[in-house]
Amino acid sequence: MMLWTFLLGAMPLDPLGDPLPLYLDESRVRSVLATIPSKLTTCPTDGDLTVKTRLSLSGAGKMTVLDLTGAPPEAADCIKTSVATLSAPKHDGADVEVKTSIYRRSGVWMMSPSPEIVRRAQVPLLLFVPGDDAAGLAIWEHLMGAEENER
Amino acid sequence: MRWFMLLLMTMGCGGRAIVATDGPAPARYRVNISGDFGPITDPVTGDHFQDEKDTTLTLTLAVVPVRRFTDGSMGQRVKIEHGALSISDQPYEDLELTGRTLELRTFPDGEILTLGWVDRVAGPKRFMEVFEVVFPAISPSPPSLRKGETASRRIIWPFLGERRLRWDSAVDAKWTNHGPEERGKTMAWRLSYNGPWRIHGGRRSGPEAFKATASGDAKGQVWFDKGSGDLTRHEFSWSREVQLAGPAARLTQAQSFTGQVERLP
């Protein structure tokens, strides 16, 4: 008991209880995305752009453009290169995939306010189902009364 | 005595001690669980979705305190250093547990308050929502008992996932202190417990809401080092009948877990 008392005294106090940054949650993903526009100021473009993109944030802290549409080739290459130079937080999870848009309006780059984080399709169900995705999906559809592939 | 109390108070009021530049050393545990799972069936229609599965889960865990909270509880980072699963004696190669972490928040007596990020070790290919017995196994919370005494104390823990997914487990355990025993070169207190295990919860809103309930029994023995009070071993045998109820159907599966936790030197 005495050991616990001293150990507690030595621990950093966290009055809020926010989750430890072990994995990326939505707010951390947003803060990473918010750093993108400042890196794009040197990318060559003439007019307004709406760029749809799919990004990956790896556990090692790297950000990569997986897909990109809506920009001329030179600007697209510049965006990919610029994004790759940014550092993202390291995390313990699998690569986080994000679908979002990058806008250029009147010479100003900005991010979409509503990025979509790609999540795992199947939720924990308290049943042990080690089969492939189809096995889990069949159980889910039976439980929910959904048609095949309807979610 | 007064001087000794003054010394203790002075130490308590001092700045935070830096224990070591790398923080406290982790406690490491080896966990072995035999999980036997009955078929998944619809009790109303008789539909059969999966046959019985006999499994063995082996984990090596590193548990290290990382922060304390104003209510006196402590956050401990639990890293799964190694995880291996076999099903019907065949290795399951797709397991995604090795290297993953979560935060176990407990009171000093071991009572579990939350399991932060538990959803990241749950679901397909991870399965810790099913093998959740691991968490009370490494953090049992017996009452303070003298040798030969018996008392009741619940073992509780919640499972919280994304999008309003939650269920709560509770074992109404009756604990007995059997006194100190020799364990290798040291002495350890041995306590045993048994009691009914109940679960209720589910996803509480939205079109994909469902209810999860389970009932069963839990029993086990724990050994705590007589000097340090640390958990050194836990042998357990827990079982439950799980029932899920969705908008269209119900499904059931019997689950039993027999295993042990051993603290590594």
Coordinates of C-alpha atoms in Angstrom, one line a residue:
Chain A
M1 CA 0.0 0.0 0.0
M2 CA 2.8 2.3 0.9
L3 CA 4.5 1.6 -2.5
W4 CA 1.3 2.4 -4.3
T5 CA 1.1 5.7 -2.4
F6 CA 4.5 6.8 -3.4
L7 CA 4.0 5.5 -7.0
L8 CA 0.9 7.6 -7.3
G9 CA 2.8 10.6 -6.1
A10 CA 5.4 10.2 -8.8
M11 CA 2.9 9.8 -11.7
P12 CA 2.0 12.8 -13.9
L13 CA -1.5 14.0 -12.9
D14 CA -4.0 14.1 -15.7
P15 CA -7.1 16.0 -14.6
L16 CA -9.0 15.7 -17.9
G17 CA -8.6 12.0 -18.8
D18 CA -8.3 12.5 -22.6
P19 CA -7.4 9.2 -24.3
L20 CA -3.7 8.6 -24.5
P21 CA -2.4 9.3 -28.0
L22 CA -2.0 5.6 -28.8
Y23 CA -4.2 5.7 -31.9
L24 CA -5.5 8.5 -34.2
D25 CA -8.9 9.7 -33.4
E26 CA -10.9 12.1 -35.6
S27 CA -9.7 15.3 -33.9
R28 CA -6.0 14.3 -34.3
V29 CA -6.6 13.4 -38.0
R30 CA -8.2 16.8 -38.5
S31 CA -5.3 18.6 -36.9
V32 CA -2.9 16.7 -39.2
L33 CA -5.0 17.6 -42.3
A34 CA -5.0 21.2 -41.2
T35 CA -1.2 21.4 -41.8
I36 CA -1.6 20.5 -45.5
P37 CA -2.7 23.9 -47.1
S38 CA 0.4 25.8 -45.9
K39 CA 2.6 23.3 -47.7
L40 CA 0.8 23.8 -51.0
T41 CA 1.5 27.5 -51.5
T42 CA 4.2 26.8 -54.0
C43 CA 2.2 24.4 -56.1
P44 CA 1.6 25.8 -59.6
T45 CA -2.1 26.5 -60.4
D46 CA -3.9 29.2 -62.4
G47 CA -7.4 29.0 -61.2
D48 CA -9.7 27.5 -58.6
L49 CA -9.4 23.7 -58.0
T50 CA -11.4 21.1 -56.2
V51 CA -9.1 18.1 -55.6
K52 CA -10.5 14.9 -54.3
T53 CA -8.0 12.7 -52.5
R54 CA -7.5 9.6 -50.4
L55 CA -4.7 9.8 -47.9
S56 CA -3.0 7.2 -45.7
L57 CA -1.5 8.0 -42.2
S58 CA 0.9 5.3 -41.3
G59 CA 1.8 4.2 -37.8
A60 CA 5.3 5.2 -38.4
G61 CA 4.2 8.8 -38.8
K62 CA 4.2 9.2 -42.6
M63 CA 1.4 10.7 -44.7
T64 CA 0.9 9.4 -48.3
V65 CA -1.5 10.4 -51.1
L66 CA -3.1 7.2 -52.3
D67 CA -5.4 8.8 -55.0
L68 CA -5.9 12.2 -56.3
T69 CA -8.3 13.6 -58.9
G70 CA -9.2 17.1 -60.0
A71 CA -5.8 18.7 -60.5
P72 CA -3.6 19.1 -63.6
P73 CA -0.6 16.7 -63.6
E74 CA 1.9 19.2 -62.5
A75 CA -0.1 20.4 -59.6
A76 CA -1.1 16.8 -58.7
D77 CA 2.6 15.9 -58.5
C78 CA 3.3 18.9 -56.4
I79 CA 0.5 18.1 -54.0
K80 CA 1.7 14.5 -53.6
T81 CA 5.3 15.6 -53.0
S82 CA 4.3 18.3 -50.5
V83 CA 2.0 16.0 -48.5
A84 CA 4.8 13.4 -48.3
T85 CA 7.1 15.9 -46.7
L86 CA 4.7 16.5 -43.8
S87 CA 5.0 14.4 -40.7
A88 CA 2.0 12.9 -39.0
P89 CA 1.8 11.6 -35.4
K90 CA 3.1 8.1 -34.8
H91 CA 0.4 5.7 -33.6
D92 CA -0.1 2.1 -32.7
G93 CA -2.9 1.4 -35.1
A94 CA -3.2 0.1 -38.6
D95 CA -2.7 2.7 -41.4
V96 CA -5.5 5.3 -41.2
E97 CA -7.2 6.0 -44.5
V98 CA -8.9 9.4 -45.0
K99 CA -11.0 10.6 -47.9
T100 CA -11.2 14.3 -48.2
S101 CA -11.1 17.3 -50.6
I102 CA -8.5 20.1 -51.0
Y103 CA -9.9 23.4 -52.4
R104 CA -8.1 26.3 -54.0
R105 CA -10.2 29.4 -54.1
S106 CA -8.9 32.9 -55.1
G107 CA -5.4 31.7 -54.6
V108 CA -6.0 30.3 -51.1
W109 CA -5.6 26.5 -50.3
M110 CA -8.0 25.1 -47.8
M111 CA -9.2 21.7 -46.6
S112 CA -12.7 20.2 -46.6
P113 CA -14.3 20.7 -43.1
S114 CA -15.7 17.1 -43.3
P115 CA -13.0 14.5 -43.9
E116 CA -14.2 10.9 -44.0
I117 CA -12.1 8.5 -41.9
V118 CA -12.4 5.0 -43.4
R119 CA -13.4 2.7 -40.5
R120 CA -13.7 -1.0 -40.0
A121 CA -17.0 -2.2 -41.4
Q122 CA -17.8 -4.8 -38.7
V123 CA -18.4 -3.9 -35.1
P124 CA -17.5 -6.2 -32.1
L125 CA -20.4 -8.5 -31.5
L126 CA -19.2 -10.5 -28.4
L127 CA -19.3 -13.7 -30.6
F128 CA -16.2 -15.5 -31.7
V129 CA -16.3 -15.6 -35.5
P130 CA -12.8 -16.3 -36.9
G131 CA -13.9 -16.8 -40.5
D132 CA -13.5 -14.4 -43.4
D133 CA -15.5 -11.1 -43.8
A134 CA -18.4 -13.0 -45.4
A135 CA -18.8 -15.2 -42.2
G136 CA -19.1 -12.1 -40.0
L137 CA -21.3 -10.4 -42.5
A138 CA -23.8 -13.3 -42.7
I139 CA -24.2 -13.1 -38.9
W140 CA -24.6 -9.4 -39.0
E141 CA -27.2 -9.5 -41.7
H142 CA -29.2 -12.2 -39.9
L143 CA -29.2 -10.1 -36.7
M144 CA -30.1 -6.9 -38.4
G145 CA -32.5 -8.2 -41.1
A146 CA -30.4 -6.5 -43.8
E147 CA -30.3 -7.6 -47.4
E148 CA -27.1 -9.0 -48.7
N149 CA -24.3 -6.3 -48.7
E150 CA -26.7 -3.7 -47.3
R151 CA -25.3 -1.8 -44.4
Chain B
M1 CA 7.1 8.5 15.8
R2 CA 6.2 12.2 15.4
W3 CA 9.5 12.8 13.6
F4 CA 8.8 9.8 11.3
M5 CA 5.3 11.2 10.4
L6 CA 6.9 14.6 9.8
L7 CA 9.4 13.0 7.4
L8 CA 6.6 11.1 5.6
M9 CA 4.6 14.3 5.2
T10 CA 7.6 16.2 3.9
M11 CA 8.2 13.5 1.4
G12 CA 4.6 13.6 0.4
C13 CA 4.5 17.3 -0.1
G14 CA 7.7 17.4 -2.1
G15 CA 7.9 17.8 -5.9
R16 CA 7.2 14.9 -8.1
A17 CA 10.0 12.4 -7.9
I18 CA 11.6 11.3 -11.1
V19 CA 11.7 7.6 -10.7
A20 CA 13.9 7.0 -13.7
T21 CA 14.3 8.8 -17.0
D22 CA 12.5 5.9 -18.8
G23 CA 9.7 5.7 -16.2
P24 CA 8.8 2.7 -14.1
A25 CA 9.8 -0.7 -15.4
P26 CA 6.8 -2.6 -16.8
A27 CA 5.3 -5.6 -15.2
R28 CA 5.3 -8.4 -17.7
Y29 CA 2.7 -11.2 -17.8
R30 CA 2.3 -14.4 -19.8
V31 CA -1.4 -15.2 -20.4
N32 CA -2.6 -18.6 -21.7
I33 CA -6.3 -19.1 -22.3
S34 CA -8.2 -22.1 -23.7
G35 CA -11.3 -20.7 -25.2
D36 CA -14.1 -23.2 -26.1
F37 CA -16.9 -21.7 -28.2
G38 CA -20.1 -23.5 -28.9
P39 CA -22.0 -23.2 -32.3
I40 CA -23.6 -19.9 -33.2
T41 CA -27.3 -20.6 -33.6
D42 CA -30.6 -18.8 -33.8
P43 CA -32.6 -20.2 -30.9
V44 CA -35.9 -19.4 -32.7
T45 CA -35.4 -20.5 -36.3
G46 CA -32.7 -23.0 -35.5
D47 CA -30.4 -21.5 -38.2
H48 CA -26.8 -22.6 -37.7
F49 CA -24.0 -20.2 -38.6
Q50 CA -20.9 -21.7 -37.2
D51 CA -19.7 -25.0 -35.7
E52 CA -17.8 -25.3 -32.4
K53 CA -14.4 -23.8 -32.1
D54 CA -11.6 -24.8 -29.7
T55 CA -9.0 -22.2 -29.4
T56 CA -5.8 -21.3 -27.4
L57 CA -4.8 -17.7 -27.0
T58 CA -1.3 -16.9 -25.8
L59 CA -0.3 -13.3 -24.9
T60 CA 2.8 -11.6 -23.5
L61 CA 1.8 -8.3 -21.9
A62 CA 3.8 -5.4 -20.6
V63 CA 1.9 -3.2 -18.1
V64 CA 3.4 0.1 -17.1
P65 CA 1.8 3.0 -15.1
V66 CA 1.6 6.1 -17.2
R67 CA -0.6 8.7 -15.4
R68 CA -2.8 9.2 -12.5
F69 CA -6.2 10.9 -12.2
T70 CA -7.7 13.2 -9.7
D71 CA -10.0 10.4 -8.4
G72 CA -7.0 8.4 -7.3
S73 CA -7.1 6.0 -10.2
M74 CA -4.2 5.2 -12.4
G75 CA -3.8 4.7 -16.1
Q76 CA -1.6 1.8 -17.1
R77 CA -0.4 1.2 -20.6
V78 CA -0.9 -2.4 -21.6
K79 CA 1.2 -3.4 -24.6
I80 CA 0.6 -6.8 -26.3
E81 CA 4.2 -7.7 -26.9
H82 CA 3.2 -11.0 -28.5
G83 CA -0.1 -12.6 -29.4
A84 CA -0.8 -16.0 -30.9
L85 CA -4.0 -17.8 -31.5
S86 CA -4.6 -21.4 -32.6
I87 CA -8.0 -22.8 -33.6
S88 CA -8.4 -26.6 -33.5
D89 CA -4.6 -26.8 -33.0
Q90 CA -3.9 -24.9 -36.2
P91 CA -2.2 -21.5 -36.0
Y92 CA -4.5 -18.5 -36.9
E93 CA -2.1 -16.4 -39.0
D94 CA -4.4 -13.4 -39.4
L95 CA -4.3 -12.3 -35.7
E96 CA -3.7 -8.5 -35.4
L97 CA -2.8 -8.2 -31.8
T98 CA 1.0 -8.1 -31.5
G99 CA 2.2 -4.6 -30.9
R100 CA -1.2 -3.1 -30.1
T101 CA -1.8 -1.2 -26.9
L102 CA -4.6 0.0 -24.7
E103 CA -4.9 1.9 -21.4
L104 CA -6.2 0.0 -18.3
R105 CA -7.4 2.5 -15.8
T106 CA -7.8 1.1 -12.3
F107 CA -8.0 2.1 -8.7
P108 CA -5.1 1.1 -6.5
D109 CA -7.0 -2.0 -5.3
G110 CA -7.2 -3.3 -9.0
E111 CA -10.8 -2.4 -9.7
I112 CA -11.1 -1.6 -13.4
L113 CA -12.6 1.8 -14.2
T114 CA -12.2 1.9 -18.0
L115 CA -10.3 0.2 -20.8
G116 CA -9.2 3.0 -23.1
W117 CA -8.9 2.1 -26.8
V118 CA -10.2 -1.4 -26.2
D119 CA -12.1 -1.1 -29.5
R120 CA -8.7 -1.1 -31.2
V121 CA -8.0 -4.7 -30.0
A122 CA -11.5 -5.9 -30.7
G123 CA -13.5 -7.1 -33.6
P124 CA -12.5 -9.3 -36.5
K125 CA -8.9 -10.7 -36.4
R126 CA -8.4 -9.2 -32.9
F127 CA -11.2 -10.8 -30.7
M128 CA -10.4 -9.1 -27.4
E129 CA -14.1 -8.4 -26.9
V130 CA -14.5 -12.1 -26.7
F131 CA -11.3 -12.8 -24.7
E132 CA -12.0 -9.7 -22.4
V133 CA -11.6 -12.0 -19.4
V134 CA -7.9 -11.1 -19.8
F135 CA -8.4 -7.7 -18.2
P136 CA -9.8 -8.8 -14.9
A137 CA -7.3 -11.7 -15.0
I138 CA -4.4 -9.3 -14.9
S139 CA -6.2 -6.9 -12.6
P140 CA -8.4 -8.8 -10.1
S141 CA -9.7 -6.7 -7.2
P142 CA -10.1 -8.8 -4.1
P143 CA -11.3 -7.2 -0.8
S144 CA -8.9 -6.8 2.0
L145 CA -9.2 -10.0 4.0
R146 CA -7.4 -11.6 6.9
K147 CA -6.4 -15.3 6.7
G148 CA -9.4 -17.5 6.7
E149 CA -11.9 -14.7 6.1
T150 CA -14.5 -14.6 3.3
A151 CA -16.3 -11.6 1.9
S152 CA -18.2 -10.6 -1.3
R153 CA -16.8 -8.1 -3.8
R154 CA -17.8 -7.6 -7.4
I155 CA -15.3 -7.9 -10.3
I156 CA -16.5 -5.3 -12.8
W157 CA -15.3 -3.8 -16.1
P158 CA -16.9 -2.1 -19.0
F159 CA -16.4 -2.6 -22.8
L160 CA -16.7 0.7 -24.7
G161 CA -16.6 0.9 -28.4
E162 CA -17.3 3.5 -31.0
R163 CA -20.8 4.8 -31.9
R164 CA -22.5 4.2 -28.5
L165 CA -21.4 0.6 -28.2
R166 CA -21.1 -0.5 -24.6
W167 CA -21.6 -3.5 -22.4
D168 CA -20.8 -4.1 -18.7
S169 CA -19.5 -7.2 -17.1
A170 CA -19.9 -8.0 -13.4
V171 CA -19.0 -11.1 -11.4
D172 CA -20.6 -11.2 -7.9
A173 CA -17.6 -12.8 -6.4
K174 CA -17.2 -14.4 -3.0
W175 CA -13.6 -14.2 -2.0
T176 CA -11.7 -16.3 0.6
N177 CA -8.2 -15.7 1.8
H178 CA -6.4 -19.0 2.3
G179 CA -3.3 -17.5 3.8
P180 CA 0.3 -17.3 2.7
E181 CA 1.9 -20.1 0.7
E182 CA 5.4 -20.8 -0.5
R183 CA 5.8 -20.0 -4.2
G184 CA 9.3 -20.8 -5.3
K185 CA 11.6 -18.7 -3.1
T186 CA 8.9 -16.3 -2.0
M187 CA 5.7 -16.4 0.0
A188 CA 2.4 -15.4 -1.6
W189 CA -1.1 -14.9 -0.3
R190 CA -3.6 -17.2 -2.0
L191 CA -7.1 -16.1 -2.5
S192 CA -9.9 -17.9 -4.3
Y193 CA -13.2 -16.6 -5.6
N194 CA -16.4 -17.8 -7.4
G195 CA -19.7 -16.3 -8.4
P196 CA -22.2 -15.6 -11.2
W197 CA -21.0 -13.6 -14.2
R198 CA -23.5 -11.3 -16.0
I199 CA -23.2 -9.0 -18.9
H200 CA -25.6 -6.5 -20.4
G201 CA -25.3 -3.7 -23.0
G202 CA -25.1 -3.4 -26.7
R203 CA -25.3 -0.6 -29.2
R204 CA -27.9 1.7 -27.8
S205 CA -29.1 3.8 -30.8
G206 CA -29.3 4.0 -34.5
P207 CA -30.7 1.6 -37.1
E208 CA -28.0 -1.0 -36.2
A209 CA -28.8 -1.1 -32.5
F210 CA -28.5 -4.5 -30.7
K211 CA -28.6 -5.9 -27.2
A212 CA -25.9 -8.1 -25.8
T213 CA -26.6 -10.2 -22.7
A214 CA -24.8 -13.1 -21.1
S215 CA -24.8 -15.1 -17.9
G216 CA -22.5 -17.7 -16.5
D217 CA -20.1 -18.5 -13.8
A218 CA -16.6 -17.5 -12.8
K219 CA -14.1 -19.0 -10.4
G220 CA -10.4 -18.7 -9.9
Q221 CA -7.4 -18.5 -7.6
V222 CA -5.0 -15.6 -7.3
W223 CA -1.6 -15.3 -5.6
F224 CA -0.2 -12.0 -4.4
D225 CA 3.5 -11.6 -3.4
K226 CA 3.5 -11.3 0.4
G227 CA 6.2 -8.6 0.3
S228 CA 5.2 -6.4 -2.5
G229 CA 1.5 -7.2 -2.9
D230 CA 2.0 -7.7 -6.6
L231 CA -0.1 -10.3 -8.5
T232 CA 2.1 -13.2 -9.3
R233 CA -0.3 -15.8 -10.7
H234 CA -4.0 -16.1 -11.5
E235 CA -5.7 -19.4 -12.5
F236 CA -9.3 -19.0 -13.7
S237 CA -12.2 -20.8 -15.3
W238 CA -15.0 -18.6 -16.5
S239 CA -18.0 -19.5 -18.8
R240 CA -21.0 -17.7 -20.2
E241 CA -23.9 -18.1 -22.5
V242 CA -23.9 -15.0 -24.8
Q243 CA -27.1 -13.8 -26.5
L244 CA -27.4 -11.0 -29.1
A245 CA -30.7 -9.6 -30.0
G246 CA -31.0 -7.4 -33.1
P247 CA -34.0 -5.9 -34.9
A248 CA -34.5 -9.1 -36.9
A249 CA -33.2 -12.1 -34.9
R250 CA -31.4 -13.5 -31.9
L251 CA -28.2 -15.4 -31.8
T252 CA -26.5 -17.4 -29.0
Q253 CA -23.1 -18.9 -28.4
A254 CA -21.7 -20.7 -25.3
Q255 CA -18.2 -19.6 -24.4
S256 CA -15.8 -20.9 -21.8
F257 CA -12.3 -19.7 -20.8
T258 CA -9.8 -21.6 -18.8
G259 CA -6.4 -20.2 -18.3
Q260 CA -3.7 -18.7 -16.2
V261 CA -1.8 -15.5 -15.9
E262 CA 1.8 -15.7 -14.7
R263 CA 4.0 -12.7 -13.8
L264 CA 7.3 -12.9 -15.6
P265 CA 10.5 -12.2 -13.7

